Structures are given as structure tokens and as C-alpha cells.
Coordinates of C-alpha atoms and ligand atoms in Angstrom, one line a residue:
M1 CA 96.9 173.9 -57.4
A2 CA 94.5 171.0 -58.2
G3 CA 94.2 170.2 -54.5
R4 CA 93.3 173.8 -53.6
R5 CA 90.7 174.0 -56.3
D6 CA 89.2 170.7 -55.3
A7 CA 88.8 172.0 -51.8
L8 CA 87.2 175.2 -53.1
L9 CA 84.7 173.1 -55.0
T10 CA 83.9 170.6 -52.3
T11 CA 84.2 172.1 -48.8
R12 CA 81.1 174.1 -49.3
D13 CA 78.3 173.0 -46.9
K14 CA 74.7 174.1 -46.8
N15 CA 75.4 177.2 -44.9
H16 CA 78.1 178.3 -47.3
S17 CA 75.9 178.1 -50.3
V18 CA 75.5 181.8 -50.6
T19 CA 79.1 182.1 -51.4
A20 CA 78.6 180.2 -54.5
S21 CA 79.4 183.1 -56.7
R22 CA 82.5 183.9 -54.8
I23 CA 83.6 180.3 -55.1
A24 CA 83.0 180.5 -58.8
V25 CA 85.2 183.6 -59.0
A26 CA 87.9 181.8 -57.0
V27 CA 87.6 178.9 -59.4
F28 CA 88.0 181.2 -62.3
I29 CA 91.1 182.8 -60.8
G30 CA 92.4 179.4 -59.8
V31 CA 92.0 178.0 -63.3
L32 CA 93.8 181.0 -64.8
L33 CA 96.7 180.7 -62.3
G34 CA 96.6 176.9 -62.9
S35 CA 97.1 177.4 -66.6
I36 CA 100.0 179.8 -66.0
F37 CA 101.7 177.4 -63.7
A38 CA 100.9 174.5 -66.0
F39 CA 102.7 176.4 -68.8
F40 CA 105.8 177.3 -66.8
L41 CA 105.9 174.3 -64.5
P42 CA 104.3 171.4 -66.3
H43 CA 105.4 168.7 -63.9
G44 CA 106.7 170.4 -60.7
F45 CA 103.8 172.2 -59.2
L46 CA 101.3 169.5 -58.4
T47 CA 103.8 167.4 -56.4
S48 CA 104.7 170.4 -54.3
T49 CA 101.1 170.8 -53.0
P50 CA 99.9 167.3 -52.2
T51 CA 96.2 166.8 -51.8
P52 CA 95.0 164.9 -48.8
P53 CA 92.8 162.4 -50.8
T54 CA 90.8 160.9 -48.0
L55 CA 89.9 164.4 -46.7
N56 CA 88.7 165.4 -50.2
R57 CA 86.6 162.3 -50.7
K58 CA 84.9 162.7 -47.4
M59 CA 84.1 166.3 -48.1
V60 CA 82.6 165.4 -51.4
S61 CA 80.3 162.8 -50.0
S62 CA 79.3 164.5 -46.8
A63 CA 78.9 168.1 -48.0
C64 CA 77.3 167.7 -51.4
E65 CA 73.9 166.4 -52.4
S66 CA 75.1 165.6 -55.9
P67 CA 78.8 164.7 -55.8
E68 CA 78.6 163.4 -59.4
Q69 CA 77.7 166.8 -60.5
V70 CA 80.6 168.5 -58.7
N71 CA 83.0 165.7 -59.8
A72 CA 82.0 166.3 -63.4
L73 CA 82.7 170.0 -63.0
K74 CA 86.1 169.3 -61.5
F75 CA 87.0 167.1 -64.3
D76 CA 85.8 169.7 -66.8
I77 CA 88.0 172.3 -65.1
R78 CA 91.0 170.0 -65.3
S79 CA 90.6 169.4 -69.0
A80 CA 89.8 173.1 -69.5
K81 CA 93.2 173.9 -68.0
E82 CA 94.8 172.0 -70.8
K83 CA 93.0 173.8 -73.5
N84 CA 94.4 177.3 -73.2
S85 CA 92.8 178.8 -76.2
E86 CA 89.2 178.0 -75.3
L87 CA 89.8 178.5 -71.6
K88 CA 88.1 181.7 -71.0
K89 CA 84.8 180.7 -72.6
E90 CA 84.7 177.3 -70.9
V91 CA 85.4 178.7 -67.4
K92 CA 82.6 181.2 -67.9
G93 CA 80.2 178.4 -68.8
L94 CA 81.4 176.3 -65.8
M95 CA 80.9 179.2 -63.4
E96 CA 77.3 179.5 -64.6
R97 CA 76.7 175.8 -64.2
L98 CA 78.3 175.7 -60.8
R99 CA 76.1 178.5 -59.6
L100 CA 73.1 176.7 -60.9
A101 CA 74.2 173.5 -59.2
E102 CA 74.6 175.4 -55.9
Q103 CA 71.2 177.1 -56.2
G104 CA 69.4 174.0 -57.1
K105 CA 69.5 172.7 -53.5
G106 CA 66.6 173.3 -51.1
Q107 CA 68.7 174.6 -48.3
A108 CA 70.6 176.9 -50.5
T109 CA 67.4 178.5 -51.6
E110 CA 66.3 178.9 -48.0
Q111 CA 69.6 180.7 -47.2
F112 CA 69.2 183.0 -50.1
V113 CA 65.8 184.0 -48.8
V114 CA 67.1 184.4 -45.2
L115 CA 70.1 186.4 -46.1
G116 CA 68.8 188.4 -49.0
E117 CA 71.2 190.5 -51.0
N118 CA 74.9 190.8 -50.4
H119 CA 76.0 193.9 -48.5
K120 CA 79.1 196.0 -48.3
A121 CA 80.5 196.1 -44.8
G122 CA 79.9 199.4 -43.2
P123 CA 82.5 201.4 -41.0
V124 CA 84.1 199.8 -38.0
G125 CA 81.6 199.2 -35.2
T126 CA 78.5 199.5 -37.4
V127 CA 78.2 196.0 -38.7
K128 CA 75.8 193.5 -37.2
A129 CA 75.3 189.9 -38.2
L130 CA 71.9 188.5 -38.8
R131 CA 70.5 186.9 -35.7
T132 CA 66.8 187.6 -36.0
N133 CA 65.7 185.2 -38.7
P134 CA 62.5 185.9 -40.6
P135 CA 59.5 183.8 -39.6
V136 CA 58.3 181.0 -41.8
I137 CA 55.1 181.5 -43.9
P138 CA 52.3 180.1 -41.8
D139 CA 50.7 176.9 -43.1
D140 CA 47.3 176.3 -41.6
S141 CA 46.9 173.1 -43.6
V142 CA 49.4 171.4 -41.2
N143 CA 46.8 171.3 -38.5
P144 CA 43.6 173.3 -39.1
R145 CA 42.1 172.4 -35.7
L146 CA 45.1 173.7 -33.8
A147 CA 45.3 176.7 -36.0
K148 CA 41.8 177.6 -35.0
I149 CA 42.5 177.2 -31.3
L150 CA 45.6 179.3 -31.6
E151 CA 43.8 182.0 -33.4
E152 CA 41.6 182.4 -30.4
V153 CA 44.1 181.9 -27.6
A154 CA 47.4 183.4 -28.8
I155 CA 48.3 187.0 -28.6
Y156 CA 50.6 188.6 -31.1
K157 CA 51.2 185.1 -32.4
E158 CA 52.8 184.1 -29.1
I159 CA 51.7 181.4 -26.7
V160 CA 52.8 179.5 -23.6
V161 CA 52.6 175.8 -24.1
V162 CA 52.8 173.0 -21.6
L163 CA 52.4 169.2 -22.2
A164 CA 50.7 167.3 -19.4
N165 CA 49.4 163.9 -18.6
T166 CA 47.7 162.6 -15.4
N167 CA 51.0 161.9 -13.7
V168 CA 51.5 165.7 -13.2
L169 CA 47.9 166.8 -12.6
E170 CA 48.6 168.4 -9.2
M171 CA 51.5 170.4 -10.5
L172 CA 49.5 171.4 -13.5
Q173 CA 46.9 172.9 -11.1
V174 CA 49.6 175.0 -9.4
W175 CA 50.9 175.9 -12.9
F176 CA 47.7 177.3 -14.3
T177 CA 46.5 178.8 -11.0
N178 CA 49.5 181.1 -11.0
I179 CA 49.3 181.8 -14.7
K180 CA 45.7 183.0 -14.1
R181 CA 46.7 185.0 -11.1
V182 CA 49.4 186.8 -13.1
G183 CA 46.8 187.4 -15.8
I184 CA 48.5 185.7 -18.7
P185 CA 45.8 184.9 -21.2
N186 CA 47.8 183.3 -24.0
Y187 CA 48.6 179.8 -22.7
L188 CA 47.6 176.4 -23.8
V189 CA 47.8 172.9 -22.2
V190 CA 48.5 170.1 -24.6
A191 CA 46.6 167.3 -22.9
L192 CA 48.1 163.9 -23.4
D193 CA 45.2 162.0 -21.9
D194 CA 41.4 162.3 -21.4
R195 CA 41.6 163.0 -17.7
I196 CA 43.9 166.1 -18.2
E197 CA 41.6 167.3 -21.0
E198 CA 38.6 167.1 -18.7
F199 CA 40.5 168.6 -15.9
C200 CA 41.4 171.6 -18.0
K201 CA 37.9 172.1 -19.4
S202 CA 36.4 172.0 -15.9
N203 CA 38.9 174.6 -14.8
D204 CA 38.3 176.9 -17.8
V205 CA 41.9 176.3 -19.0
P206 CA 42.6 176.4 -22.7
V207 CA 43.3 172.9 -23.8
Y208 CA 44.3 171.1 -26.9
R209 CA 44.0 167.3 -27.2
R210 CA 46.1 165.9 -30.0
D211 CA 44.5 163.6 -32.5
P212 CA 45.1 160.0 -31.3
D213 CA 46.2 158.8 -34.7
Q214 CA 49.5 160.5 -34.5
G215 CA 51.6 157.4 -33.6
V216 CA 53.7 158.7 -30.8
D217 CA 50.7 159.0 -28.5
S218 CA 51.4 155.8 -26.7
I219 CA 54.4 157.6 -25.2
A220 CA 52.1 160.4 -24.1
K221 CA 49.8 158.3 -22.0
S222 CA 52.2 156.2 -20.1
G223 CA 55.4 158.1 -20.5
G224 CA 57.7 159.3 -17.8
N225 CA 59.3 162.7 -17.8
H226 CA 61.9 162.0 -20.4
A227 CA 59.6 160.2 -22.9
V228 CA 57.2 163.1 -22.8
S229 CA 60.1 165.5 -23.3
G230 CA 60.9 163.8 -26.6
L231 CA 57.3 164.1 -27.7
K232 CA 57.2 167.8 -27.1
F233 CA 59.7 168.5 -29.9
R234 CA 57.4 166.8 -32.4
V235 CA 54.3 168.6 -31.0
L236 CA 56.1 172.0 -31.0
R237 CA 56.9 171.7 -34.7
E238 CA 53.2 172.2 -35.6
F239 CA 53.0 175.4 -33.6
L240 CA 55.9 176.8 -35.4
Q241 CA 54.6 175.7 -38.8
L242 CA 51.4 177.6 -38.1
G243 CA 53.6 180.7 -37.6
Y244 CA 53.5 181.0 -33.8
S245 CA 56.3 181.7 -31.3
V246 CA 56.1 179.3 -28.4
L247 CA 57.2 179.7 -24.9
L248 CA 57.6 176.1 -24.1
S249 CA 57.0 175.4 -20.4
D250 CA 57.5 172.4 -18.1
V251 CA 54.8 171.9 -15.6
D252 CA 57.0 172.4 -12.5
I253 CA 57.2 176.2 -13.0
V254 CA 55.6 178.9 -10.9
Y255 CA 54.7 182.1 -12.9
L256 CA 55.1 185.3 -10.9
Q257 CA 55.0 187.8 -13.8
N258 CA 54.1 187.8 -17.5
P259 CA 57.2 186.4 -19.2
F260 CA 56.2 188.0 -22.5
D261 CA 57.1 191.4 -21.0
Y262 CA 60.7 190.1 -20.6
I263 CA 61.4 188.3 -23.8
Y264 CA 63.9 189.9 -26.3
R265 CA 62.6 188.1 -29.4
D266 CA 65.9 188.6 -31.3
S267 CA 67.0 185.0 -31.5
D268 CA 65.7 181.7 -32.7
V269 CA 66.0 180.2 -29.2
E270 CA 65.9 182.2 -26.0
S271 CA 66.2 179.9 -23.0
M272 CA 66.5 179.8 -19.3
S273 CA 69.8 178.4 -18.0
D274 CA 70.7 175.6 -15.7
G275 CA 73.6 177.8 -14.6
H276 CA 73.8 179.4 -11.1
S277 CA 76.2 182.3 -11.5
N278 CA 77.2 184.8 -14.2
H279 CA 80.0 182.5 -15.3
T280 CA 78.0 179.3 -15.5
A281 CA 74.9 180.8 -17.0
Y282 CA 76.4 183.1 -19.5
G283 CA 79.6 181.4 -20.5
F284 CA 83.3 181.5 -19.5
N285 CA 86.8 180.7 -20.5
D286 CA 87.8 177.6 -18.4
V287 CA 91.5 177.2 -18.4
F288 CA 92.7 173.7 -18.4
D289 CA 96.1 173.1 -16.9
E290 CA 98.5 170.4 -18.2
P291 CA 101.8 171.0 -16.5
S292 CA 103.7 168.4 -18.5
M293 CA 103.2 170.6 -21.5
G294 CA 105.5 173.2 -20.0
W295 CA 105.4 176.5 -21.8
A296 CA 102.0 175.5 -23.3
R297 CA 100.5 174.1 -20.1
Y298 CA 97.4 176.2 -20.2
A299 CA 94.6 175.3 -22.7
H300 CA 91.7 177.6 -22.8
T301 CA 88.3 176.0 -23.1
M302 CA 84.8 177.5 -23.7
R303 CA 82.2 176.5 -21.3
I304 CA 78.6 177.2 -20.5
W305 CA 76.0 175.4 -18.3
V306 CA 73.2 173.9 -20.4
Y307 CA 70.1 175.6 -21.5
N308 CA 67.0 174.3 -19.8
S309 CA 64.9 172.5 -22.4
G310 CA 62.0 172.8 -20.0
F311 CA 61.6 176.6 -20.5
F312 CA 62.5 178.3 -23.7
Y313 CA 61.1 180.7 -26.2
I314 CA 61.3 179.5 -29.8
R315 CA 60.6 181.6 -32.8
P316 CA 59.0 180.1 -36.0
T317 CA 62.0 180.1 -38.2
I318 CA 63.8 177.6 -40.4
P319 CA 66.7 177.1 -37.9
S320 CA 64.2 176.6 -35.1
I321 CA 62.3 173.9 -37.0
E322 CA 65.5 172.3 -38.0
L323 CA 66.5 172.2 -34.3
L324 CA 63.2 170.5 -33.3
D325 CA 63.5 168.0 -36.1
R326 CA 67.1 167.1 -35.3
V327 CA 66.4 166.7 -31.6
A328 CA 63.3 164.5 -32.3
D329 CA 65.3 162.5 -34.8
R330 CA 68.1 161.9 -32.4
L331 CA 65.8 161.0 -29.5
S332 CA 63.9 158.5 -31.7
K333 CA 67.1 156.7 -32.6
D334 CA 68.6 156.6 -29.1
S335 CA 66.2 155.7 -26.4
K336 CA 68.8 156.5 -23.7
A337 CA 69.5 160.0 -24.9
W338 CA 68.5 162.8 -22.6
D339 CA 66.5 165.4 -24.5
Q340 CA 68.1 168.3 -22.7
A341 CA 71.6 167.1 -23.5
V342 CA 70.7 166.5 -27.2
F343 CA 69.0 169.9 -27.4
N344 CA 72.2 171.6 -26.1
E345 CA 74.6 169.6 -28.2
L346 CA 72.7 170.5 -31.3
L347 CA 72.5 174.2 -30.4
F348 CA 76.2 174.6 -29.4
F349 CA 78.5 172.1 -31.2
P350 CA 79.9 173.7 -34.4
S351 CA 80.2 172.1 -37.8
H352 CA 83.2 169.8 -38.0
P353 CA 84.3 167.0 -40.3
G354 CA 81.4 164.7 -40.9
Y355 CA 78.9 166.9 -39.1
D356 CA 76.9 170.0 -40.1
G357 CA 76.2 172.1 -37.1
L358 CA 72.9 173.9 -36.6
H359 CA 73.1 177.6 -37.2
A360 CA 70.4 178.8 -34.8
S361 CA 70.8 182.1 -32.9
K362 CA 70.4 181.9 -29.2
R363 CA 70.0 184.1 -26.1
T364 CA 70.4 183.1 -22.5
M365 CA 67.6 184.5 -20.2
D366 CA 68.4 186.5 -17.1
M367 CA 69.1 183.9 -14.4
Y368 CA 67.4 185.9 -11.7
L369 CA 64.3 186.7 -13.7
F370 CA 64.0 183.2 -15.1
M371 CA 65.2 181.4 -12.0
N372 CA 66.0 177.7 -11.6
S373 CA 65.6 176.2 -8.2
K374 CA 69.3 175.8 -7.6
V375 CA 69.7 179.6 -7.8
L376 CA 66.8 180.1 -5.5
F377 CA 67.7 177.6 -2.8
K378 CA 71.5 177.9 -2.9
T379 CA 71.8 181.7 -3.4
V380 CA 68.8 183.9 -3.5
R381 CA 67.0 182.9 -0.4
K382 CA 70.1 183.5 1.7
D383 CA 70.9 186.9 0.2
A384 CA 69.0 189.9 1.6
K385 CA 69.2 191.9 -1.6
L386 CA 68.4 189.1 -4.1
K387 CA 65.6 188.0 -1.9
K388 CA 63.8 191.2 -2.7
L389 CA 63.9 190.7 -6.4
K390 CA 60.8 189.3 -7.9
P391 CA 61.5 186.7 -10.6
V392 CA 59.3 186.2 -13.6
I393 CA 59.2 182.5 -13.2
V394 CA 60.7 179.9 -10.8
H395 CA 61.4 176.5 -12.3
V396 CA 61.7 173.7 -9.7
N397 CA 64.0 171.8 -12.0
Y398 CA 66.8 170.9 -9.6
H399 CA 64.7 169.2 -6.9
P400 CA 62.5 166.1 -6.8
N401 CA 59.9 167.3 -4.3
K402 CA 58.5 169.6 -6.9
L403 CA 55.0 170.2 -5.7
E404 CA 56.1 170.9 -2.2
R405 CA 58.7 173.5 -3.4
M406 CA 56.4 175.0 -5.9
N407 CA 53.9 175.7 -3.1
A408 CA 56.7 177.2 -1.0
V409 CA 57.6 179.5 -3.8
V410 CA 54.0 180.7 -4.0
E411 CA 54.0 181.2 -0.2
F412 CA 57.2 183.2 -0.4
Y413 CA 56.6 185.4 -3.5
V414 CA 52.9 185.6 -3.6
N415 CA 51.8 185.5 0.0
G416 CA 54.9 187.2 1.4
K417 CA 55.6 184.5 3.9
Q418 CA 59.3 185.4 4.5
D419 CA 60.3 182.0 6.0
A420 CA 58.5 179.8 3.5
L421 CA 61.7 178.6 1.8
D422 CA 63.7 178.2 5.0
S423 CA 62.9 174.6 5.9
F424 CA 64.3 173.1 2.6
P425 CA 67.9 171.9 2.2
D426 CA 69.9 173.4 -0.7
G427 CA 69.8 170.1 -2.7
S428 CA 67.6 167.0 -2.3
D429 CA 67.8 165.1 1.0
Ligands
NAG501 C1 77.0 189.4 -12.6 O1 76.8 190.3 -13.7 C2 76.0 191.4 -13.4 C3 75.8 192.1 -14.6 O2 76.9 192.3 -15.4 C4 76.7 192.3 -12.3 O3 76.0 193.4 -12.0 C5 77.0 191.4 -11.1 O4 77.7 192.1 -10.1 C6 77.7 190.1 -11.4 N1 77.7 189.3 -10.3 C7 78.8 188.8 -9.8 C8 78.7 187.9 -8.6 O5 79.9 188.9 -10.3

């Protein structure tokens, strides 16, 4: 019994905080049962349900911000068990204290705000879990200058954002030329150097130059693709804090329609996929075969091709900001980490011992509307029907000769040149 109660007290993590009252009730019941068993089986019971001590210790230290507090409560419950007469009164007091201990934590408060009141489950087929988290309260003091720019440029608190330095100037030109042609007014270039800032101004492109005192900017000037990718998670945070949803865009993307007409807006993160088929883009059950296991030779595994961290829509919610922070933190500690891999691991790996998973809701974009260049060059351009579809964007993420292929995409989809894509190989040469 003691082991079970310890687990009840300590396996809670941040996301289970809302169940504090239920835990308290369980503790209450547990203590009552415990006292009954203690009465009838004073020695026998505890030995029959051994507690894995290492597991318990780990849970206490990893899951609780104040293990001393919880340890004290556990001790109190144990001694309460021995004092049958005063039991009821004590447990009630402990329940109250436990509830307060649970509520006193920052994340717990957030979750209460997010989840609101408890609900009864409705009839079969009518229940839906929360996936559209409420936006944060905008805080203009985070960056008043950016807040002012966004007030002018954003529409319905939404904006396309791209980060660019001089290394990608030519692609940036194709990028905003197509955005302008499509008639998307709410976009912003985050200029990482003077030349890009000037280039945008002279082309009448909305531009935001970050203050140079923000530390990470040495990355911005000289950085290759991956370094800049890490920076973008820090930059993005401010947009979200200001209360804006961001459609984060790489520069190697051709816009053919207005993406805001095709966004669902029901999830924290809505992203294009690196997948190239229904299976790979949307998820599948990949059966692993190990014949030596005989009867149990087949093991089912869950798989999905990664989300493309170069084109995703992110809503200004607590889970979204937590995601950005955790990605940026991991990238700052491991210079070899690839931001897209980190982004996906954090989005998809569940909580497990020693690790609290991120609870962000996610949606995969339609792979033909938000098309990667593998889908285009491997499948679509060879398929008479798919060829007629007009994507919203094409991301030349799978190929190194980006500018060349971007121009070919424009020729094909904008200028109607039917053979514009034909000369390219499926992959890189
Ligand atoms: C992929 O899924 C869509 C939508 O469910 C379906 O219409 C299409 O036939 C599928 N394609 C293949 C190749 O299975």
C-alpha cells in the first residue's frame, strides 16, 4: 500500500497537475484502506507489494519542484495511518495542503487556465479533447518597436516571417516577388544584415532589423543555413509574445497562392511535411519483423516523416512558446544538432522516465498544397492529374540548386511553361 501511495504522490508531472484533487481523493481512499489493512495485517501487507525504491526516488526528483514538501506530506500520511482516531481530520488537512502544493507551481497555474473547469464526459462520439489552446496575453513591452511594425503589417494578427542575410539575397528576391504577385500583404523580412535591410527598403518590402545588442547576432551575419535556423526560434518567440501567429518561412519557397486561405488554425503547430506520400506525410504503422521471436515476430511501430521546420504556422500559445524555448535551448547546448531534428523530437517524443514531453497540438499540412520539392520532382511533374493541381507554395528543400529550381517552378506554375521542370533530375546530380 505504501508503495502505491508513494506513486500517487510522486508520479505527477506538470501536465497532470490538474488532477491534483483526484490524487488527493485517491490519497484519502488509500489512507483509509491502509489503516484497515494495517489493522488486520500489521506486518504482512507491505512485504507483499514491494516498492521499487530507485524508481520512486527518480520520480520525486524529476517530477517535483519541491520534493521536500511532498516527502513531508508522505511522512505525515504514514504517521496519520498509525493514529486511527484522528485520521479523518488529518487526511482532510493533508488533502488541502497537497492541493495547495500542487497549485503553487507556475505550470500548474497555466494548465488550470488552459483547461478551465472540469467537465463531465458527454455521450459516445461527442467528446473532443482540447487542441486549440488559447493565445497568450500580448505583451508589447517585450519589443515595442516590433510591436509597432506588426501593428501595421500583420492582418488578423497573422504574418509570414522570413529570416535572411546577404547569402540568400537572390532567393529572397524570388521569394518576395512571388509573394507580391499573389497579393499577400502581411509578410515581413527579418533582416540579419545591413545589405538585406537596404535591399528590402529599396524594393518596398516590409523589413525588420533586429537590435544589434541581442547577443546572438554574430550568428546572423556570418551564419550558414543551420546557424540561422537556430536563431529563428529565438526571434520567433518575440512575435508570439506580442500575440501574433507566425507562418515561418524559409527563403527557398515559391508562393503561388495565399497560404492564409488554407490554414486550419486549430493546432499549436501546423507544418508542412518532408513526406512524399500519404503514408510518409501523415503517419503509418510500420511493422518490424523479427522472425526469431516466432509467434511474436511482428512488432508494430509508429512512424511519420519529419515536419519541415522551414515552413510552419505557429500560434501564440504556451505550448508553442515552450517548444521554441526548448528547441533554442537544445541547439545552444549542442552545436552539431540539426534544428529540424530537434524540432521534431520535441514535438513527437512522449514523456518518459527522466523526460517531460512537450504537449503541443499539431497538424500536418496537405502535401500537395504545401509541396516539398521531392513531391514535385519525383511524383507531381510526372503525373498528368497532379500536374494540374496548383499548390499554395513549393518549397525547394530537397535540392541544392535552389534558385534554379525556384525559377523553374515559377515558369511552370506562373508562366504556364509546361516543360519547365523536365530538365531536372529527381534528386541532386
Ligand atoms: C491519399 O489520400 C487521399 C485522401 O485520403 C486519397 O484520395 C488518395 O487516393 C490517397 N493516395 C494514395 C496513393 O493512396
